[in-house]
Amino acid sequence: MNLRSALAYALAPALFAAGLSAQAATPKPIDDVDARAAALVQQLTADERLSLLHGPMAVTMAGIIAPRDAIPGAGHIAGIPRLGIPNLAETDASLGVAWALGQRKDGATALPSGLAMASTWNPALLREGGAMIAREAHSKGFNVLLAGGVNLVREPRGGRTFEYLGEDPLLSGTLAGAAIAGIQSEHVISTVKHFALNAQETGRNHHDARIAESAARESDLLAFQLAIEQGQPGSVMCAYNRVNGVYACRNDFLLNRVLKQDWRYKGWVMSDWGATHGVEYALSGLDQQSGEQIDKAVHFLAPLREKAAQEPRYAARIEDMNRRILRSLLAVGVDRYPPTLRPIDFTTNATVSEHLARNGIVLLRNEGKALPLDAARIQHIAVIGGEADTGVPAGGGSSHVQGEAGPALSRPLGGGNPMGEFFGEHFHRSVPLKALAARAPKVKFAYRDGRHVEDAVLAAKQADVAIVFATQLTTEGLDVPGLSLPDGQDALIAAVAAANPRTIVVLETGGPVQMPWLTQTAAVIEAWYPGARGAEAITAILFGDANPSGRLPLSFPSSVSQLPRPVLPGTEAQDPDFRDDPASWQGFQIDYDIEGSDIGYRWHARRGQQPLFWFGHGLSYTSFETSGLTVLPGAPLRVEATVRNTGDRAGEELVQLYLQSLPGDSPARGATRRLIAYERLDLAPGESRRIRLTVDPRLMANWSDGGWQQVAGRYRIALGRSAGELHDSVDITLPARRWAD
Ligand code: BGC
């Protein structure tokens, strides 16, 4: 041991203690966090060693009482004051400091939904958003943000689709990694969740996701792997469901083998809230029991103590569990930069959210340049539906964020279910009608709520342009039954479009929807749940103050018949009450081997299906041409291409590179399609630039016999305007290669 690490050993507790009182103690080197964490563990008493391993929900509701010193939020883990180890104050989630199921009224800045942010395909923006919400968390006393949702959208009807980052492992993994890095740059620990294959809410506590290892490694696990490599999250949250018969939080394969052994993950695994069903979970790799009041017992306290007294492997695990938690605290600097209560500049933070929303809005259709609107040439606009006179919608559940003045409108699901109060439809106080009117003060706006189709049609007929806002409630706890817009909105849009050819539809949905009226409309934008200043972002796109640059992070199937599972698994067994007795859970299996690693667009390509909109689709007010795809010599695979803005206004283009075929492809299996690299760039009119893309070798390989395998032979790669419109392909020959991770 050298002097420096010896000193760090000796000083570790003092540093923690100093961190508690001094605002910003002199930053200490963190390159020896492993040694410092190990040394700290040696100073813990047997009881203290159990303290960091479990904790309650930090809310008082439905028979649950939060600890007195807890900050209202998702969870609380008691620290060890004697050694200066702080409490862990945990808050949800990826979209901002959440409302703690109604317990927090102090307001926070809501980012747009995960899908909206993913539509930016811009890691730098996600990093900025992560840093902003972490600063807010830190200013409210939190040092752990339960952000980093990276489950791939295998089920577009999933209630939490809005929280996640789409259907592709490269896009989701790199964006989640960037968001996590942003969060942790503010000395707030981020999680990555829900590990793994937690793709639907129906039966989420007990369904069994069945999938071959190779398919999981190439898809859902790869998304986590990339997010962990790039974001280095302090913790991983294991999921509620089972994977191949075993609960994710006691899944030795997922936690010990893949995460800790193969990926050499050094942080800790926390359970999802109420997902620890026994003390033996500790041996399978779970390090911390979260939300312990909703488990049957505090398994990681007395039962763990008893086990440790009898079995050395439990005692060894306890040491490892503590070391992992402390290591993450030190690595992220939670000790040196403790959270302090301070005021938040909501105005500045809202601009971060608005910037993400503007970049995440996707222009799906624009016939005859119906958009952008020219305020000088329009006298009268009818605004119809979607509560556009009230606010913009947000997703429900634990990730929901409420602004300073609370929601503009809330419709809890209710229904006598204790959780029903908390899962519902909410609207942020960012009002489309107001934002539009402020942007075009000379235009006359007529608003109709859309409940009466005749009334809406009349208003549309009298106007130069009709803008219909369409919303879709999605919430944690409940999947949507299909891909249609609810509440008769399809009929409303069709009727309005029939009455006014200049009908523009603004979708504010949690996930993909069908559009039976599509060809009748002049333009459609997908604004998702656009966050704290969503209305302003939508207005900027409609009037051309921002050039749309969002691209779909998931495909829009043309109907559920295109999905690998046209009927949502477990529909008949659905019980959205998460607090029911595990003994009553009727497990059911979901066969993810149907599509394997070919999720979304990859499935559509393999089946020769034409979805309504492909992954990667999105229009702009300018036009681009990408050409000259050239492969550079050497490994890893690097390519160059030239991108040119051929239109008359500045804009951002997304270069998408796909794998189109690989050795071993067969007509029986269907076409190959994989995103292997992407890059955005901003170009002035007429400007052209040569860009270089580097391909992660895992994306060219398959997982086979315990490792990545690149088969020798010919591979075809191609540029794509979307996953369904490839152009400019090049064939390359790669040698055989195998590697472990
Ligand atoms: C959700 C997690 C969340 C946790 C704490 C769970 O119900 O699945 O995403 O972080 O609650 O609120």
mmCIF file of C-alpha atoms in Angstrom, residues 221-470:
data_model
loop_
_atom_site.group_PDB
_atom_site.id
_atom_site.type_symbol
_atom_site.label_atom_id
_atom_site.label_comp_id
_atom_site.label_asym_id
_atom_site.label_seq_id
_atom_site.Cartn_x
_atom_site.Cartn_y
_atom_site.Cartn_z
ATOM 1 C CA LEU A 221 -28.940 -6.499 -21.834
ATOM 2 C CA LEU A 222 -26.873 -4.663 -24.442
ATOM 3 C CA ALA A 223 -28.856 -1.480 -23.762
ATOM 4 C CA PHE A 224 -28.017 -1.804 -20.052
ATOM 5 C CA GLN A 225 -24.411 -2.660 -20.803
ATOM 6 C CA LEU A 226 -23.925 0.438 -22.967
ATOM 7 C CA ALA A 227 -25.686 2.653 -20.425
ATOM 8 C CA ILE A 228 -23.487 1.306 -17.631
ATOM 9 C CA GLU A 229 -20.261 1.629 -19.622
ATOM 10 C CA GLN A 230 -21.005 5.185 -20.622
ATOM 11 C CA GLY A 231 -22.780 6.465 -17.534
ATOM 12 C CA GLN A 232 -21.092 4.472 -14.744
ATOM 13 C CA PRO A 233 -24.232 4.611 -12.584
ATOM 14 C CA GLY A 234 -23.700 4.136 -8.857
ATOM 15 C CA SER A 235 -26.583 1.698 -8.694
ATOM 16 C CA VAL A 236 -28.718 -0.661 -10.738
ATOM 17 C CA MET A 237 -32.375 -1.280 -9.873
ATOM 18 C CA CYS A 238 -33.530 -4.834 -10.464
ATOM 19 C CA ALA A 239 -37.033 -5.303 -11.798
ATOM 20 C CA TYR A 240 -40.263 -6.722 -10.386
ATOM 21 C CA ASN A 241 -40.806 -9.494 -12.912
ATOM 22 C CA ARG A 242 -39.262 -12.900 -13.339
ATOM 23 C CA VAL A 243 -36.742 -13.633 -16.069
ATOM 24 C CA ASN A 244 -36.614 -17.225 -17.276
ATOM 25 C CA GLY A 245 -38.473 -18.395 -14.210
ATOM 26 C CA VAL A 246 -36.526 -16.485 -11.544
ATOM 27 C CA TYR A 247 -37.390 -13.081 -10.053
ATOM 28 C CA ALA A 248 -35.075 -10.436 -11.479
ATOM 29 C CA CYS A 249 -33.956 -9.388 -7.977
ATOM 30 C CA ARG A 250 -32.893 -12.908 -7.064
ATOM 31 C CA ASN A 251 -31.650 -13.775 -10.496
ATOM 32 C CA ASP A 252 -28.144 -15.115 -10.086
ATOM 33 C CA PHE A 253 -27.636 -15.128 -13.841
ATOM 34 C CA LEU A 254 -28.616 -11.478 -14.302
ATOM 35 C CA LEU A 255 -27.020 -10.042 -11.180
ATOM 36 C CA ASN A 256 -23.990 -12.163 -10.354
ATOM 37 C CA ARG A 257 -23.072 -13.550 -13.704
ATOM 38 C CA VAL A 258 -23.918 -10.870 -16.276
ATOM 39 C CA LEU A 259 -23.770 -7.647 -14.266
ATOM 40 C CA LYS A 260 -21.097 -8.255 -11.680
ATOM 41 C CA GLN A 261 -18.930 -10.902 -13.320
ATOM 42 C CA ASP A 262 -19.112 -10.310 -17.068
ATOM 43 C CA TRP A 263 -19.546 -6.547 -16.979
ATOM 44 C CA ARG A 264 -17.397 -6.113 -13.855
ATOM 45 C CA TYR A 265 -19.960 -3.738 -12.386
ATOM 46 C CA LYS A 266 -18.663 -2.242 -9.147
ATOM 47 C CA GLY A 267 -21.715 -0.375 -7.844
ATOM 48 C CA TRP A 268 -24.704 -1.778 -5.978
ATOM 49 C CA VAL A 269 -27.974 -3.414 -6.919
ATOM 50 C CA MET A 270 -31.077 -2.009 -5.227
ATOM 51 C CA SER A 271 -34.416 -3.758 -5.521
ATOM 52 C CA ASP A 272 -37.431 -2.133 -7.056
ATOM 53 C CA TRP A 273 -39.903 -1.117 -4.388
ATOM 54 C CA GLY A 274 -41.435 -4.242 -2.944
ATOM 55 C CA ALA A 275 -39.437 -6.638 -5.108
ATOM 56 C CA THR A 276 -37.430 -8.364 -2.357
ATOM 57 C CA HIS A 277 -39.180 -11.570 -1.402
ATOM 58 C CA GLY A 278 -36.549 -13.303 0.765
ATOM 59 C CA VAL A 279 -33.185 -13.109 2.511
ATOM 60 C CA GLU A 280 -31.659 -15.486 -0.014
ATOM 61 C CA TYR A 281 -31.859 -12.685 -2.587
ATOM 62 C CA ALA A 282 -28.595 -11.454 -1.048
ATOM 63 C CA LEU A 283 -26.761 -14.487 -2.364
ATOM 64 C CA SER A 284 -28.130 -13.960 -5.855
ATOM 65 C CA GLY A 285 -26.579 -10.523 -6.071
ATOM 66 C CA LEU A 286 -29.125 -8.110 -4.581
ATOM 67 C CA ASP A 287 -27.314 -5.582 -2.368
ATOM 68 C CA GLN A 288 -30.117 -3.462 -0.938
ATOM 69 C CA GLN A 289 -33.800 -3.928 -0.119
ATOM 70 C CA SER A 290 -35.779 -0.820 -1.099
ATOM 71 C CA GLY A 291 -39.316 0.184 -0.080
ATOM 72 C CA GLU A 292 -39.241 -2.430 2.648
ATOM 73 C CA GLN A 293 -42.737 -1.649 4.016
ATOM 74 C CA ILE A 294 -44.264 -3.178 0.944
ATOM 75 C CA ASP A 295 -42.312 -6.406 1.275
ATOM 76 C CA LYS A 296 -43.473 -9.142 3.614
ATOM 77 C CA ALA A 297 -40.496 -8.610 5.922
ATOM 78 C CA VAL A 298 -37.355 -6.563 6.258
ATOM 79 C CA HIS A 299 -35.401 -9.492 4.899
ATOM 80 C CA PHE A 300 -32.124 -7.601 4.882
ATOM 81 C CA LEU A 301 -32.187 -6.891 8.629
ATOM 82 C CA ALA A 302 -32.902 -9.624 11.232
ATOM 83 C CA PRO A 303 -33.092 -12.539 8.784
ATOM 84 C CA LEU A 304 -29.832 -11.445 7.182
ATOM 85 C CA ARG A 305 -28.185 -11.054 10.595
ATOM 86 C CA GLU A 306 -29.228 -14.579 11.529
ATOM 87 C CA LYS A 307 -28.023 -16.040 8.273
ATOM 88 C CA ALA A 308 -24.678 -14.266 8.609
ATOM 89 C CA ALA A 309 -24.196 -15.728 12.095
ATOM 90 C CA GLN A 310 -24.639 -19.222 10.670
ATOM 91 C CA GLU A 311 -23.238 -19.091 7.166
ATOM 92 C CA PRO A 312 -19.978 -17.369 6.222
ATOM 93 C CA ARG A 313 -21.154 -16.835 2.639
ATOM 94 C CA TYR A 314 -23.843 -14.453 3.964
ATOM 95 C CA ALA A 315 -21.287 -12.639 6.139
ATOM 96 C CA ALA A 316 -19.029 -12.266 3.116
ATOM 97 C CA ARG A 317 -21.911 -10.941 1.071
ATOM 98 C CA ILE A 318 -22.768 -8.350 3.721
ATOM 99 C CA GLU A 319 -19.241 -7.021 3.481
ATOM 100 C CA ASP A 320 -19.440 -6.942 -0.300
ATOM 101 C CA MET A 321 -22.856 -5.251 -0.249
ATOM 102 C CA ASN A 322 -21.557 -2.465 2.001
ATOM 103 C CA ARG A 323 -18.394 -2.061 -0.006
ATOM 104 C CA ARG A 324 -20.382 -1.641 -3.201
ATOM 105 C CA ILE A 325 -22.697 0.982 -1.735
ATOM 106 C CA LEU A 326 -19.876 2.957 -0.137
ATOM 107 C CA ARG A 327 -17.824 2.750 -3.290
ATOM 108 C CA SER A 328 -20.574 4.429 -5.280
ATOM 109 C CA LEU A 329 -20.994 7.149 -2.644
ATOM 110 C CA LEU A 330 -17.291 7.914 -2.870
ATOM 111 C CA ALA A 331 -17.078 7.626 -6.659
ATOM 112 C CA VAL A 332 -19.936 10.069 -7.228
ATOM 113 C CA GLY A 333 -18.731 12.395 -4.496
ATOM 114 C CA VAL A 334 -21.839 12.250 -2.353
ATOM 115 C CA ASP A 335 -19.521 12.599 0.652
ATOM 116 C CA ARG A 336 -17.744 15.682 -0.618
ATOM 117 C CA TYR A 337 -20.725 17.485 -2.079
ATOM 118 C CA PRO A 338 -23.665 16.883 0.250
ATOM 119 C CA PRO A 339 -27.047 18.149 -0.910
ATOM 120 C CA THR A 340 -28.046 21.505 0.501
ATOM 121 C CA LEU A 341 -31.484 23.074 0.472
ATOM 122 C CA ARG A 342 -31.353 26.031 -1.865
ATOM 123 C CA PRO A 343 -33.733 27.900 -4.150
ATOM 124 C CA ILE A 344 -34.258 26.686 -7.684
ATOM 125 C CA ASP A 345 -34.251 28.878 -10.751
ATOM 126 C CA PHE A 346 -37.294 27.337 -12.421
ATOM 127 C CA THR A 347 -37.223 29.801 -15.296
ATOM 128 C CA THR A 348 -33.726 28.831 -16.364
ATOM 129 C CA ASN A 349 -34.409 25.139 -15.868
ATOM 130 C CA ALA A 350 -37.577 25.332 -17.948
ATOM 131 C CA THR A 351 -35.479 26.455 -20.892
ATOM 132 C CA VAL A 352 -33.488 23.215 -20.668
ATOM 133 C CA SER A 353 -36.743 21.270 -20.783
ATOM 134 C CA GLU A 354 -38.088 23.359 -23.661
ATOM 135 C CA HIS A 355 -34.899 22.902 -25.643
ATOM 136 C CA LEU A 356 -35.190 19.127 -25.302
ATOM 137 C CA ALA A 357 -38.873 19.250 -26.275
ATOM 138 C CA ARG A 358 -38.182 21.322 -29.399
ATOM 139 C CA ASN A 359 -35.512 18.881 -30.466
ATOM 140 C CA GLY A 360 -37.673 15.868 -29.700
ATOM 141 C CA ILE A 361 -40.792 16.829 -31.640
ATOM 142 C CA VAL A 362 -41.077 14.689 -34.763
ATOM 143 C CA LEU A 363 -42.630 15.994 -37.957
ATOM 144 C CA LEU A 364 -44.321 12.862 -39.270
ATOM 145 C CA ARG A 365 -46.138 14.259 -42.271
ATOM 146 C CA ASN A 366 -46.102 17.586 -44.094
ATOM 147 C CA GLU A 367 -48.101 17.635 -47.326
ATOM 148 C CA GLY A 368 -47.604 20.590 -49.636
ATOM 149 C CA LYS A 369 -45.483 22.337 -46.994
ATOM 150 C CA ALA A 370 -48.521 22.859 -44.779
ATOM 151 C CA LEU A 371 -46.028 23.605 -42.025
ATOM 152 C CA PRO A 372 -44.525 25.868 -40.900
ATOM 153 C CA LEU A 373 -47.480 28.188 -40.466
ATOM 154 C CA ASP A 374 -47.025 31.735 -41.654
ATOM 155 C CA ALA A 375 -48.726 34.012 -39.148
ATOM 156 C CA ALA A 376 -48.823 36.836 -41.685
ATOM 157 C CA ARG A 377 -50.974 34.804 -44.093
ATOM 158 C CA ILE A 378 -53.448 33.276 -41.692
ATOM 159 C CA GLN A 379 -56.405 35.045 -40.197
ATOM 160 C CA HIS A 380 -58.217 32.380 -38.286
ATOM 161 C CA ILE A 381 -57.112 29.120 -36.620
ATOM 162 C CA ALA A 382 -59.401 26.588 -34.970
ATOM 163 C CA VAL A 383 -57.715 24.801 -32.062
ATOM 164 C CA ILE A 384 -59.503 21.608 -31.170
ATOM 165 C CA GLY A 385 -59.278 19.017 -28.397
ATOM 166 C CA GLY A 386 -56.508 17.684 -26.181
ATOM 167 C CA GLU A 387 -57.254 20.128 -23.322
ATOM 168 C CA ALA A 388 -55.255 22.617 -25.395
ATOM 169 C CA ASP A 389 -56.798 25.471 -23.413
ATOM 170 C CA THR A 390 -55.469 23.951 -20.176
ATOM 171 C CA GLY A 391 -52.058 22.350 -20.554
ATOM 172 C CA VAL A 392 -49.958 19.574 -22.016
ATOM 173 C CA PRO A 393 -50.251 15.964 -20.824
ATOM 174 C CA ALA A 394 -47.715 14.037 -18.789
ATOM 175 C CA GLY A 395 -47.360 10.352 -17.985
ATOM 176 C CA GLY A 396 -48.556 8.966 -14.672
ATOM 177 C CA GLY A 397 -46.921 6.988 -11.896
ATOM 178 C CA SER A 398 -43.786 7.274 -9.825
ATOM 179 C CA SER A 399 -41.928 9.259 -12.495
ATOM 180 C CA HIS A 400 -44.507 12.029 -12.650
ATOM 181 C CA VAL A 401 -43.155 15.515 -11.952
ATOM 182 C CA GLN A 402 -45.330 18.433 -10.912
ATOM 183 C CA GLY A 403 -44.459 22.053 -11.468
ATOM 184 C CA GLU A 404 -44.369 24.828 -8.885
ATOM 185 C CA ALA A 405 -48.094 25.542 -8.983
ATOM 186 C CA GLY A 406 -49.129 21.908 -9.235
ATOM 187 C CA PRO A 407 -50.826 20.323 -12.227
ATOM 188 C CA ALA A 408 -53.195 22.243 -14.469
ATOM 189 C CA LEU A 409 -55.474 19.209 -14.411
ATOM 190 C CA SER A 410 -55.293 15.753 -12.831
ATOM 191 C CA ARG A 411 -57.525 12.772 -13.431
ATOM 192 C CA PRO A 412 -56.589 9.953 -11.083
ATOM 193 C CA LEU A 413 -57.606 6.468 -12.128
ATOM 194 C CA GLY A 414 -59.206 5.902 -8.720
ATOM 195 C CA GLY A 415 -61.491 2.930 -8.841
ATOM 196 C CA GLY A 416 -61.091 2.079 -5.159
ATOM 197 C CA ASN A 417 -57.563 0.876 -5.715
ATOM 198 C CA PRO A 418 -55.071 2.458 -3.260
ATOM 199 C CA MET A 419 -52.582 3.043 -6.046
ATOM 200 C CA GLY A 420 -55.299 4.231 -8.424
ATOM 201 C CA GLU A 421 -55.080 7.664 -6.855
ATOM 202 C CA PHE A 422 -51.525 7.987 -7.986
ATOM 203 C CA PHE A 423 -51.672 6.551 -11.431
ATOM 204 C CA GLY A 424 -53.534 8.827 -13.739
ATOM 205 C CA GLU A 425 -53.572 11.574 -16.298
ATOM 206 C CA HIS A 426 -51.939 14.895 -15.514
ATOM 207 C CA PHE A 427 -51.461 18.119 -17.451
ATOM 208 C CA HIS A 428 -48.619 20.591 -16.968
ATOM 209 C CA ARG A 429 -49.351 24.306 -16.859
ATOM 210 C CA SER A 430 -48.046 25.073 -20.314
ATOM 211 C CA VAL A 431 -51.043 26.015 -22.405
ATOM 212 C CA PRO A 432 -50.994 25.494 -26.189
ATOM 213 C CA LEU A 433 -53.820 27.933 -26.869
ATOM 214 C CA LYS A 434 -52.022 30.675 -24.963
ATOM 215 C CA ALA A 435 -48.641 29.954 -26.514
ATOM 216 C CA LEU A 436 -50.105 29.965 -30.031
ATOM 217 C CA ALA A 437 -51.986 33.193 -29.427
ATOM 218 C CA ALA A 438 -48.875 34.847 -28.000
ATOM 219 C CA ARG A 439 -46.891 33.823 -31.083
ATOM 220 C CA ALA A 440 -49.495 35.054 -33.569
ATOM 221 C CA PRO A 441 -51.311 37.957 -31.872
ATOM 222 C CA LYS A 442 -53.065 39.073 -35.061
ATOM 223 C CA VAL A 443 -54.591 35.676 -35.739
ATOM 224 C CA LYS A 444 -58.048 34.877 -34.400
ATOM 225 C CA PHE A 445 -58.073 31.619 -32.424
ATOM 226 C CA ALA A 446 -61.248 29.655 -31.753
ATOM 227 C CA TYR A 447 -61.037 26.810 -29.261
ATOM 228 C CA ARG A 448 -63.338 23.774 -29.135
ATOM 229 C CA ASP A 449 -62.755 20.985 -26.639
ATOM 230 C CA GLY A 450 -63.706 18.367 -29.213
ATOM 231 C CA ARG A 451 -66.353 16.661 -27.132
ATOM 232 C CA HIS A 452 -68.962 17.543 -29.723
ATOM 233 C CA VAL A 453 -67.781 16.605 -33.176
ATOM 234 C CA GLU A 454 -70.347 18.804 -34.959
ATOM 235 C CA ASP A 455 -69.185 21.829 -33.038
ATOM 236 C CA ALA A 456 -65.533 21.110 -33.835
ATOM 237 C CA VAL A 457 -66.357 20.593 -37.509
ATOM 238 C CA LEU A 458 -68.165 23.917 -37.655
ATOM 239 C CA ALA A 459 -65.203 25.715 -36.085
ATOM 240 C CA ALA A 460 -62.810 23.970 -38.500
ATOM 241 C CA LYS A 461 -64.900 24.984 -41.507
ATOM 242 C CA GLN A 462 -64.801 28.622 -40.522
ATOM 243 C CA ALA A 463 -61.029 28.656 -40.022
ATOM 244 C CA ASP A 464 -58.085 28.849 -42.425
ATOM 245 C CA VAL A 465 -56.288 26.146 -40.479
ATOM 246 C CA ALA A 466 -57.492 23.574 -37.948
ATOM 247 C CA ILE A 467 -55.047 22.267 -35.342
ATOM 248 C CA VAL A 468 -56.282 19.192 -33.514
ATOM 249 C CA PHE A 469 -54.496 18.202 -30.312
ATOM 250 C CA ALA A 470 -54.839 14.497 -29.568
#
